[in-house]
mmCIF file of C-alpha atoms in Angstrom:
data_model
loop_
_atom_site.group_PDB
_atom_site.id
_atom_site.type_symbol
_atom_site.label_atom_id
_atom_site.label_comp_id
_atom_site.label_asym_id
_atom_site.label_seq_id
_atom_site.Cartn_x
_atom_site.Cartn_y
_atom_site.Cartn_z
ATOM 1 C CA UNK Y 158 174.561 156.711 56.930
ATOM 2 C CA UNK Y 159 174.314 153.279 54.724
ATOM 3 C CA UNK Y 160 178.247 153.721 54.443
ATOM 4 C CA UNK Y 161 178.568 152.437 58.445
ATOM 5 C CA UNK Y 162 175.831 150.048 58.040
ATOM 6 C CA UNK Y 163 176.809 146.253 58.083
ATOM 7 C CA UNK Y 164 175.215 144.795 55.316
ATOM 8 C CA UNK Y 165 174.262 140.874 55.493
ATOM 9 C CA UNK Y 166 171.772 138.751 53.128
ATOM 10 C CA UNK Y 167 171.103 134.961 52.855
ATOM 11 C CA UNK Y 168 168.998 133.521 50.012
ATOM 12 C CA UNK Y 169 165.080 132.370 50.069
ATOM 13 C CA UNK Y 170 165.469 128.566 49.599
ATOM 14 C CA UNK Y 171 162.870 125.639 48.562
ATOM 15 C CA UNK Y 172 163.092 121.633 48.410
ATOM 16 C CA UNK Y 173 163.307 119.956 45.559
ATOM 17 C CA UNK Y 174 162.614 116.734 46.994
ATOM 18 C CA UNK Y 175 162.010 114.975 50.885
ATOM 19 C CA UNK Y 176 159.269 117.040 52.017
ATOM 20 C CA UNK Y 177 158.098 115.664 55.585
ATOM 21 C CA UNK Y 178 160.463 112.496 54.677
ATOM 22 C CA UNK Y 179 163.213 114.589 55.832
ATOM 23 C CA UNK Y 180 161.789 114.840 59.131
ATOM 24 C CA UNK Y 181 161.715 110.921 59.259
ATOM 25 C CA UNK Y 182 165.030 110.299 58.770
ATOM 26 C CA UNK Y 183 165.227 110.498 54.855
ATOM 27 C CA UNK Y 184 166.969 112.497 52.116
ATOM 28 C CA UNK Y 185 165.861 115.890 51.260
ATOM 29 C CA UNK Y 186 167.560 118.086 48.440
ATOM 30 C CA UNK Y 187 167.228 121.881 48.838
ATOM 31 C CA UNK Y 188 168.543 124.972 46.833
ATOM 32 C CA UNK Y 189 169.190 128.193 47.558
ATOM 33 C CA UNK Y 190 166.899 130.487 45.545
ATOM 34 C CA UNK Y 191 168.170 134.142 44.117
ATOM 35 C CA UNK Y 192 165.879 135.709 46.629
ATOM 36 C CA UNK Y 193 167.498 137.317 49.500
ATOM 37 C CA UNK Y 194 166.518 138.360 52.609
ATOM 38 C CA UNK Y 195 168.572 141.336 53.641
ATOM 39 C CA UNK Y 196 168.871 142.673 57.294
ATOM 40 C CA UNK Y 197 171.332 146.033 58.269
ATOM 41 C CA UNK Y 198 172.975 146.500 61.452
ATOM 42 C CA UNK Y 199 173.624 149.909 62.110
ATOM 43 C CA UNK Y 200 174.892 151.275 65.665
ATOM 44 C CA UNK Y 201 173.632 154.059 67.131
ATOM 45 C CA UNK Y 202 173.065 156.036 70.824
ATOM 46 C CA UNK Y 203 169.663 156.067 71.352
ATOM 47 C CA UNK Y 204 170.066 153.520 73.904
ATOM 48 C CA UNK Y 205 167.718 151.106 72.102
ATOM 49 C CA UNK Y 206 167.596 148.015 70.407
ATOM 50 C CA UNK Y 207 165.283 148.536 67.164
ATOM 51 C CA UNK Y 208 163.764 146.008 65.384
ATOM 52 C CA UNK Y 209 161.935 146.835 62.207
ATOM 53 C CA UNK Y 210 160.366 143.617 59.913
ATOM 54 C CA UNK Y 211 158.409 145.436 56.749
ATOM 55 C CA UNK Y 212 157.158 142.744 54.810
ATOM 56 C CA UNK Y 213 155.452 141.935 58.257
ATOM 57 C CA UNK Y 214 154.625 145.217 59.525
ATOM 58 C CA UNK Y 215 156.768 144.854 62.131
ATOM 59 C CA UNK Y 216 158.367 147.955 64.422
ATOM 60 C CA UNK Y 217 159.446 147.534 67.981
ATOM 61 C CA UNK Y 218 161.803 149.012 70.375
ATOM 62 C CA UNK Y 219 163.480 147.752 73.312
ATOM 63 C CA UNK Y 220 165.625 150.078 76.006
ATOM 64 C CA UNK Y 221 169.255 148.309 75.888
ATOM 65 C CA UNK Y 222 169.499 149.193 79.840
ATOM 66 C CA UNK Y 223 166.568 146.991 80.689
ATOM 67 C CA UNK Y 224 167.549 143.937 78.486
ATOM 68 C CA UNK Y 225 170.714 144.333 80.280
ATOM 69 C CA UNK Y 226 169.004 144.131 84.156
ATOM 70 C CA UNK Y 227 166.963 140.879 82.747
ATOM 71 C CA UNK Y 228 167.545 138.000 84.253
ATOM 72 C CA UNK Y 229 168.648 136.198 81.147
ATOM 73 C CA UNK Y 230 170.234 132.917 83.119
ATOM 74 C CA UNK Y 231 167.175 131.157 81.897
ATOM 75 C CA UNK Y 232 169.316 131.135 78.253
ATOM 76 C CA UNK Y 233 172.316 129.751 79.715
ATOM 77 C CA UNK Y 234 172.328 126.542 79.510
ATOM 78 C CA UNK Y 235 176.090 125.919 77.911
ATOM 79 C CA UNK Y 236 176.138 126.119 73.800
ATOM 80 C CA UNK Y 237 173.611 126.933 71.461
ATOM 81 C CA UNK Y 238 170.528 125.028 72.967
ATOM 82 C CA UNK Y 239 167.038 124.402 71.671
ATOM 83 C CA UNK Y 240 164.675 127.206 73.209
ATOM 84 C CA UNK Y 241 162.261 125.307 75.869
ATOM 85 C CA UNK Y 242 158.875 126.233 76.754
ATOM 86 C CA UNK Y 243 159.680 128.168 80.115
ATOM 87 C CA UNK Y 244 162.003 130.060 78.170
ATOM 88 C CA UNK Y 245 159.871 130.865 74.960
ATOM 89 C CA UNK Y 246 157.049 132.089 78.173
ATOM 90 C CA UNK Y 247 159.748 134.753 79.541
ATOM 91 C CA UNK Y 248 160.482 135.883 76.200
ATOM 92 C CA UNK Y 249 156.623 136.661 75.659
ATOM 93 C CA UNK Y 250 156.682 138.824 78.662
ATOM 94 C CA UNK Y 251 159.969 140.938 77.552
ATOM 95 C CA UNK Y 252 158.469 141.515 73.752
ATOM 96 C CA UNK Y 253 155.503 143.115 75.602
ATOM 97 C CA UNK Y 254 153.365 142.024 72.716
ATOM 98 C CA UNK Y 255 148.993 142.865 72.391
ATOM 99 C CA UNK Y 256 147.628 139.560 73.330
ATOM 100 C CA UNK Y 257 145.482 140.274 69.530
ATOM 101 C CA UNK Y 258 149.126 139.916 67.739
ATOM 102 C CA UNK Y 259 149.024 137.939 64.735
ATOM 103 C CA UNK Y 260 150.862 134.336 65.321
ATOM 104 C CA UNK Y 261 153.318 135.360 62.739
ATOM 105 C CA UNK Y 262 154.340 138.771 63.617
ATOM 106 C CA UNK Y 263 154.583 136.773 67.246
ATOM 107 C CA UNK Y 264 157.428 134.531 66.144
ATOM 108 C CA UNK Y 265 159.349 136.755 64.294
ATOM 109 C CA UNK Y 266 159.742 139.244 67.515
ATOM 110 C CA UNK Y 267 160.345 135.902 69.852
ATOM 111 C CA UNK Y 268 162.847 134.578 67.777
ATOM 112 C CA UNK Y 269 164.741 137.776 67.486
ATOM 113 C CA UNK Y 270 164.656 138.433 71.240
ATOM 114 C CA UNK Y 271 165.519 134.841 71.845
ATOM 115 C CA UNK Y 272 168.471 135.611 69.433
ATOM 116 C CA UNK Y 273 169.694 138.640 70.122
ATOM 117 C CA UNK Y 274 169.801 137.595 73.906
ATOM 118 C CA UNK Y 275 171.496 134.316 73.769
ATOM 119 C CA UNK Y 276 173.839 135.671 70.803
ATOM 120 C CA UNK Y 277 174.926 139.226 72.103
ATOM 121 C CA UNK Y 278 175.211 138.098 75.688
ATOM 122 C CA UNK Y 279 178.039 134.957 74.691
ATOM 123 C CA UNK Y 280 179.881 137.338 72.404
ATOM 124 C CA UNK Y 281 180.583 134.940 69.979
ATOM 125 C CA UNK Y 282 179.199 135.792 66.763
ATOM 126 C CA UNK Y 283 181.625 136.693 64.043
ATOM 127 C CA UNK Y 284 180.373 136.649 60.442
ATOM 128 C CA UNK Y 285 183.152 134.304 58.950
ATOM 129 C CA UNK Y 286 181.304 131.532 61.089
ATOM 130 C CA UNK Y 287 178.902 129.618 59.359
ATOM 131 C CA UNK Y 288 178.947 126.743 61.286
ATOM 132 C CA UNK Y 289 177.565 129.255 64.450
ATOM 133 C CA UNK Y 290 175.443 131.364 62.317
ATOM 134 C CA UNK Y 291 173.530 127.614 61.445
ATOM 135 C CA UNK Y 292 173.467 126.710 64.906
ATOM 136 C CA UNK Y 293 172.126 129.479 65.551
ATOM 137 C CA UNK Y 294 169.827 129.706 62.524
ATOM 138 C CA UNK Y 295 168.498 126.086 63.447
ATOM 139 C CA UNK Y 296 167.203 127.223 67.090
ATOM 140 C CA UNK Y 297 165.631 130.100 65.612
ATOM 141 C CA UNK Y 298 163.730 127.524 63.436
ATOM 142 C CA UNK Y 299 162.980 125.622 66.594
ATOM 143 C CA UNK Y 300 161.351 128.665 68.016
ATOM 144 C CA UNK Y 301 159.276 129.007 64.736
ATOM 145 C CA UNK Y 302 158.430 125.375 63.967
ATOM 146 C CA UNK Y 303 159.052 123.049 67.063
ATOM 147 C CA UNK Y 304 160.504 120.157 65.970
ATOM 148 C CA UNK Y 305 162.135 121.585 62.670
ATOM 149 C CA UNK Y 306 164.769 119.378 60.353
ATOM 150 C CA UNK Y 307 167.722 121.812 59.576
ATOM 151 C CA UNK Y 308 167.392 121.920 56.224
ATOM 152 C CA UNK Y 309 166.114 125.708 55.416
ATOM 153 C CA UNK Y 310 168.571 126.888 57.982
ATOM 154 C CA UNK Y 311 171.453 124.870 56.176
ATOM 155 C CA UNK Y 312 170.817 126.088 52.779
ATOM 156 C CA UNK Y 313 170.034 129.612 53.312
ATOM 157 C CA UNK Y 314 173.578 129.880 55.319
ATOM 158 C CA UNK Y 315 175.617 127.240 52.837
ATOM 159 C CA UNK Y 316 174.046 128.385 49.952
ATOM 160 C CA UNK Y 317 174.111 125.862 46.757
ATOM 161 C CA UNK Y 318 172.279 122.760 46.463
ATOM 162 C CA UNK Y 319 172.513 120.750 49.291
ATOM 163 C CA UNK Y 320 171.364 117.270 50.269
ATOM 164 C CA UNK Y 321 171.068 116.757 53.873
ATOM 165 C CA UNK Y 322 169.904 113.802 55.823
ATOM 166 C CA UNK Y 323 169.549 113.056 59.470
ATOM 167 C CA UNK Y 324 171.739 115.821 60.352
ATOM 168 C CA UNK Y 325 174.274 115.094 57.507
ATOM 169 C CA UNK Y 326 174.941 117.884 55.050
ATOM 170 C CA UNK Y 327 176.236 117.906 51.923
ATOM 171 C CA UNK Y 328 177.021 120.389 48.682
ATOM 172 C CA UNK Y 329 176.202 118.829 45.246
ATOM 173 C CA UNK Y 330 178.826 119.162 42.878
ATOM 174 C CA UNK Y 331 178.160 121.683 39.742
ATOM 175 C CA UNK Y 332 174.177 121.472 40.042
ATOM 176 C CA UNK Y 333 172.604 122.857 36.462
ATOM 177 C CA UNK Y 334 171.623 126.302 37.167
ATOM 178 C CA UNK Y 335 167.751 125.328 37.094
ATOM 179 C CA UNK Y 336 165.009 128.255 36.410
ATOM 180 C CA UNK Y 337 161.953 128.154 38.034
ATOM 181 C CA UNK Y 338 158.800 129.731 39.410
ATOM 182 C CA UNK Y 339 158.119 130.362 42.556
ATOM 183 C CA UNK Y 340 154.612 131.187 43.781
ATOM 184 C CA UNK Y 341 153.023 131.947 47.508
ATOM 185 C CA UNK Y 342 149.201 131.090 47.217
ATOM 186 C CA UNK Y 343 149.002 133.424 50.052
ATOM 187 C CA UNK Y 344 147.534 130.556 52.317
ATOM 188 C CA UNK Y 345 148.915 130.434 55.799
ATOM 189 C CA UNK Y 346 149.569 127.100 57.329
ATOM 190 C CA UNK Y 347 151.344 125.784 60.257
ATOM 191 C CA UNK Y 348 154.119 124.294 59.776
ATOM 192 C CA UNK Y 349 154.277 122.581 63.173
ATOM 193 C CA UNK Y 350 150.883 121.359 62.474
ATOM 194 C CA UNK Y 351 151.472 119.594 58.995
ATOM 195 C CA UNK Y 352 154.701 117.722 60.600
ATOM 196 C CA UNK Y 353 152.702 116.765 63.514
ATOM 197 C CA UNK Y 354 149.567 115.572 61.419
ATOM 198 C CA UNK Y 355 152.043 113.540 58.942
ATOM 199 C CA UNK Y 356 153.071 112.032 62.230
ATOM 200 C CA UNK Y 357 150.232 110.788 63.749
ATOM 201 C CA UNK Y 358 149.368 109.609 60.194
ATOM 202 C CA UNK Y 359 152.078 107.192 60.369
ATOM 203 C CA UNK Y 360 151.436 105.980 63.269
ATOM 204 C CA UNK Y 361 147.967 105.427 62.747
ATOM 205 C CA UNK Y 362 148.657 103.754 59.255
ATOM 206 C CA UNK Y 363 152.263 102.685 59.609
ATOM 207 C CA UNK Y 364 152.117 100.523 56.341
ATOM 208 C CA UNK Y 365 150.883 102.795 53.702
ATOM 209 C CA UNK Y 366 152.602 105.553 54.935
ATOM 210 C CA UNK Y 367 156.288 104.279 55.829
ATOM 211 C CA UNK Y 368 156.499 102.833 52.020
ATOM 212 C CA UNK Y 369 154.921 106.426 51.142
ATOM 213 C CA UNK Y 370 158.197 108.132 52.894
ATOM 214 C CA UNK Y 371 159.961 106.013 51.030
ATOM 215 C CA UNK Y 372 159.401 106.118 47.589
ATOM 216 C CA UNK Y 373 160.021 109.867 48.442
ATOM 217 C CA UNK Y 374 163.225 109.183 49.739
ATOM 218 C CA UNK Y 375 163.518 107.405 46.075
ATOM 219 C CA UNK Y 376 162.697 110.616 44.421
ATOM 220 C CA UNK Y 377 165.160 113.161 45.953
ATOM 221 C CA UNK Y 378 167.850 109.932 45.337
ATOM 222 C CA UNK Y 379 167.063 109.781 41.487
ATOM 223 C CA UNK Y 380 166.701 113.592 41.483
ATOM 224 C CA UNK Y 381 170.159 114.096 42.932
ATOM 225 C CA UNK Y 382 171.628 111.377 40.447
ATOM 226 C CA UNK Y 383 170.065 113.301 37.514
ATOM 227 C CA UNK Y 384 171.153 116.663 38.482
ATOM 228 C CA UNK Y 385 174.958 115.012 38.854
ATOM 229 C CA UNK Y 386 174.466 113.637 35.378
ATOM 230 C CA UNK Y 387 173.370 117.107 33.988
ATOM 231 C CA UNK Y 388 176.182 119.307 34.812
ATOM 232 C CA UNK Y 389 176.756 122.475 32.329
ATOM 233 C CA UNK Y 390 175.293 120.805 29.389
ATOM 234 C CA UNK Y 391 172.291 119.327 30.861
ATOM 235 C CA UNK Y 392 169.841 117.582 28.137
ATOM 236 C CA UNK Y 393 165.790 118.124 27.468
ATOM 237 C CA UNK Y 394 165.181 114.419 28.319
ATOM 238 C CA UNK Y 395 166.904 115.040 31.669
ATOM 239 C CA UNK Y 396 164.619 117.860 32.055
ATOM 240 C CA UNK Y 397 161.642 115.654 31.435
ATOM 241 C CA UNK Y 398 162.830 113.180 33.874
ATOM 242 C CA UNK Y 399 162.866 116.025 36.504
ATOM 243 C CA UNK Y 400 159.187 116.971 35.153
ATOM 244 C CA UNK Y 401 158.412 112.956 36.108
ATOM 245 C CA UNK Y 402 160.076 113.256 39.545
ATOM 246 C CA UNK Y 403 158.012 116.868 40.639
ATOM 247 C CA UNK Y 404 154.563 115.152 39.868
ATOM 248 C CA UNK Y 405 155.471 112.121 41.487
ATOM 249 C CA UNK Y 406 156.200 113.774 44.339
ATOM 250 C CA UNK Y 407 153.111 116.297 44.399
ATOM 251 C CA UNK Y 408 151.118 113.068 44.378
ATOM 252 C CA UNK Y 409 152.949 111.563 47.258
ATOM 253 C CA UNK Y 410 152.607 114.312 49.370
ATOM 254 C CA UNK Y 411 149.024 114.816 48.680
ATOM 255 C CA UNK Y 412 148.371 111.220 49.983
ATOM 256 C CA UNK Y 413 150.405 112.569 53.193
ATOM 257 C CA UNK Y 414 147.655 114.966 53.949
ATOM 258 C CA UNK Y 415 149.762 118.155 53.354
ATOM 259 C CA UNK Y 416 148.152 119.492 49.807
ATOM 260 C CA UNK Y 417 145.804 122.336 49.598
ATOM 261 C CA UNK Y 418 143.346 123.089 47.314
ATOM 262 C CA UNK Y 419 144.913 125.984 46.006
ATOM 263 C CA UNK Y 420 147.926 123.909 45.465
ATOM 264 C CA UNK Y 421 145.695 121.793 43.471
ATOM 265 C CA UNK Y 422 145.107 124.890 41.771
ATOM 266 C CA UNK Y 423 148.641 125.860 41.158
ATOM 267 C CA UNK Y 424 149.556 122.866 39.685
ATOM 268 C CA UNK Y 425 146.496 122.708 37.194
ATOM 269 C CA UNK Y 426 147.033 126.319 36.075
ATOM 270 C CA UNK Y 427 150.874 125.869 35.449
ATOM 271 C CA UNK Y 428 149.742 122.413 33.411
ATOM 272 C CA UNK Y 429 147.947 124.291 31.162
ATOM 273 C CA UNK Y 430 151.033 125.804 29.983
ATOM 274 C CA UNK Y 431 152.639 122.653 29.519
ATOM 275 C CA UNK Y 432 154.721 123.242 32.637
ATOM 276 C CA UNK Y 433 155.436 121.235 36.188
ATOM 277 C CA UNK Y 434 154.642 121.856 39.457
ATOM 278 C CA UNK Y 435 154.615 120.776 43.011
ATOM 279 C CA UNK Y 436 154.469 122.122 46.883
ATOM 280 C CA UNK Y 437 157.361 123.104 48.147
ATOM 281 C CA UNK Y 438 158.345 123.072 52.539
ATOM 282 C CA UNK Y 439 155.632 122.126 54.685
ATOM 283 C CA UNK Y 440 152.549 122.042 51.949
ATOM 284 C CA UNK Y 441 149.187 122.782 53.409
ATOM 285 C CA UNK Y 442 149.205 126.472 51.237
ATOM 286 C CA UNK Y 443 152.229 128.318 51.357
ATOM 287 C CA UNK Y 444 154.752 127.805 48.061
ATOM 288 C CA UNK Y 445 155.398 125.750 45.386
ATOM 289 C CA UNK Y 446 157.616 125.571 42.615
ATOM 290 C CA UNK Y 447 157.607 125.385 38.933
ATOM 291 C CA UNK Y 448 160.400 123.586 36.614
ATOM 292 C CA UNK Y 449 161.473 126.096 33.304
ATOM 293 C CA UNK Y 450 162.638 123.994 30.574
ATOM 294 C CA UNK Y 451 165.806 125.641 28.450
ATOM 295 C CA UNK Y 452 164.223 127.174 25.561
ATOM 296 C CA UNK Y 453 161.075 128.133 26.992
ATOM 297 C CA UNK Y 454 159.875 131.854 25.099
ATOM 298 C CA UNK Y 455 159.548 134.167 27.540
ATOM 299 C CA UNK Y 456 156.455 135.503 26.381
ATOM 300 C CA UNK Y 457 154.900 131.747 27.752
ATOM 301 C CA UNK Y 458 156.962 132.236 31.156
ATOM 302 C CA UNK Y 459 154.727 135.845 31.827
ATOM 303 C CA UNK Y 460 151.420 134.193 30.324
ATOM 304 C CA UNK Y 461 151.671 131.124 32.815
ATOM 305 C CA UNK Y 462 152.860 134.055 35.767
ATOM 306 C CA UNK Y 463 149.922 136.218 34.573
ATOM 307 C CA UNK Y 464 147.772 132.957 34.902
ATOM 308 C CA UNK Y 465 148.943 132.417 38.618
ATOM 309 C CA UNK Y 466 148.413 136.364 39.614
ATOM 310 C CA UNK Y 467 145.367 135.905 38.648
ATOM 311 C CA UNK Y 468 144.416 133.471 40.949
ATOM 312 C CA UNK Y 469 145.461 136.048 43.914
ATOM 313 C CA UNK Y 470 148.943 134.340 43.820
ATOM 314 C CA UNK Y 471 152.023 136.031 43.998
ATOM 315 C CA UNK Y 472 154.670 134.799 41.862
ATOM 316 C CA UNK Y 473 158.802 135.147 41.049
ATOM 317 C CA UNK Y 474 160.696 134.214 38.151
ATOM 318 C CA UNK Y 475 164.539 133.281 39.937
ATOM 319 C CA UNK Y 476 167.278 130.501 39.380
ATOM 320 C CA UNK Y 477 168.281 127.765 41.730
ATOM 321 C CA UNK Y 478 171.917 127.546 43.426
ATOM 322 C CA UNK Y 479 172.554 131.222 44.704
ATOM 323 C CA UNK Y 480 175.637 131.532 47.447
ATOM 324 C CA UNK Y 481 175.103 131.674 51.165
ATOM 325 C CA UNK Y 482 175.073 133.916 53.412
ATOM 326 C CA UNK Y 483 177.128 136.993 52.475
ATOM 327 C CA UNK Y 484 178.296 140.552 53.884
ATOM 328 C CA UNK Y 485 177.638 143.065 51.677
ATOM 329 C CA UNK Y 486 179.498 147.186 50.845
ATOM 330 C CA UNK Y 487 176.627 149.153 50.074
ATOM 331 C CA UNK Y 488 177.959 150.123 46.999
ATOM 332 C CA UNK Y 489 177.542 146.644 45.547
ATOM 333 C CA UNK Y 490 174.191 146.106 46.078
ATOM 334 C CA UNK Y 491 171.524 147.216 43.128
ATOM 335 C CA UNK Y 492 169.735 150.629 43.532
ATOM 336 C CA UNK Y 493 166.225 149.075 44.751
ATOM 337 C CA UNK Y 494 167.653 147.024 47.453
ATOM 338 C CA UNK Y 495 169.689 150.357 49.018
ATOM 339 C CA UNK Y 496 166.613 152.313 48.499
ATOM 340 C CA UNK Y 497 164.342 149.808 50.646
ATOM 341 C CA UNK Y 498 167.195 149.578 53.243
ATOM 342 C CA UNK Y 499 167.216 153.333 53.597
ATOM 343 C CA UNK Y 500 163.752 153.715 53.756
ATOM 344 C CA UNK Y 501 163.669 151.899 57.121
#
């Protein structure tokens, strides 16, 4: 029954500004999208642990007596600790995966095992904790990505907009409630790859590529002291400054080596329509984002989304700044969400 379900959600989030910088010690401004991810907990006697991921195709199940008998001492190692290759090994035997698995369906189960090990076994997780849950969140990143910078993890649980640097969080004060687009071009990258590769490319090039990282730190600076200035009554020049700022950027990180071709692509389409665009996370395919100006006709916001479908994208229409991660009654979420959950 949904009514003894716990309900949680946390938002989809993207960077404004600090791509790859971040990851050098720079600033980085992200926002949490209104796009949630929701998960259910619901106990039951089967005597299994279930683990169902749809978008991903995922369905597995795990016997609760034989997680217990593992020997699980290789995950204590005192707090929450970065996941190390011996232990990431062990955790490939216990999913009991195909050896033909796709990479990403791969991750997912790891990091939930990983999880769901380390977290269950401490008995420490209590939903009022944010500070743990982003712990937490962060080594499932590290899992994912490797080396990862703690910024998706941070804004998906904080919610907001958030600038973050080397480790350092904070909220931005009454951010404009920006609309934008967001669109997958359905190409999978690596992000462990692209932070590597931007890497090496500084070391091999330290003096084109240190001042590249940062002008880009410059960018997400004047970015966050425009988006102070705007407040609730932001103005259209402001807006165009923030159109300046996103192609800026989008160059920037091209001359990193983490653009795409259909990126290119994305960007030209949505220019067509008089609009903005750049990447958005690690580049190399995946997402980018699209600025709305305020009195944009909607029938111009479909035509420019029809545009991007069209090029075997998938895009969403949303609003920046959406709240954390939040508990949910099932009576308070909207009728498609409870019907997904319940088709589980």
């Amino acid at each position: 029954m949904l009514s003894e379900v716990l309900l949680v959600s946390a938002p989809g989030k993207v960077i404004l500004h600090g791509e790859h910088a971040v990851v050098h010690g720079k600033v980085a401004l992200a926002v949490a999208l209104n796009l949630r991810t929701f998960l259910r907990l619901q106990p039951h006697s089967s005597g299994k642990v279930d683990l169902s991921l749809p978008n991903i195709g995922i369905k597995r199940s795990w016997d609760v007596a034989r997680l217990q008998l593992l020997d699980t001492s290789f995950l204590e190692q005192g707090d929450v600790t970065a996941p190390t290759p011996e232990q990431v090994e062990k955790l490939k035997e216990v999913a009991g995966l195909p050896d033909d698995c796709a990479v990403t369906k791969r991750l997912a189960v790891l990091t939930f095992l990983y999880l769901y090990l380390s977290i269950f076994r401490k008995q420490r997780w209590t939903k009022e904790d944010l500070e743990l849950i982003n712990k937490w969140a962060f080594q499932g990143e590290r899992v994912i990505h490797g080396n990862p910078s703690g910024v998706d993890n941070a804004v998906s649980t904080w919610g907001g907009a958030l600038r973050y640097q080397q480790g350092k969080i904070a909220s931005l004060k009454r951010p404009p409630a920006l609309q934008i687009l967001l669109t997958n071009t359905r190409v999978p990258r690596s992000t462990k790859a692209l932070v590597a590769g931007v890497r090496n490319r500084l070391l091999k090039f330290p003096e084109i590529v240190a001042p590249l990282l940062t002008s880009i730190d410059a960018i997400s600076l004047e970015c966050e002291r425009v988006l102070g200035e705007m407040g609730e009554a932001p103005a259209l020049e402001q807006y165009h400054v923030l159109e300046e700022l996103i192609d800026m950027n989008q160059h920037h990180l091209n001359a990193l080596g983490v653009g795409h071709a259909s990126l290119d692509q994305l960007c030209q389409v949505t220019r067509a329509h008089g609009l903005h665009s750049k990447l958005t996370g690690a580049g190399g395919g995946g997402c980018g984002i699209t600025l709305l100006k305020p009195g944009l006709e909607q029938p111009e916001v479909e035509a420019t989304k029809q545009a991007l479908t069209s090029c075997g994208f998938d895009c969403w229409e949303t609003s920046v700044g959406a709240p954390g991660v939040s508990v949910h009654s099932a009576t308070s979420l909207e009728s498609r969400v409870r019907q997904a959950l319940d088709g589980l």
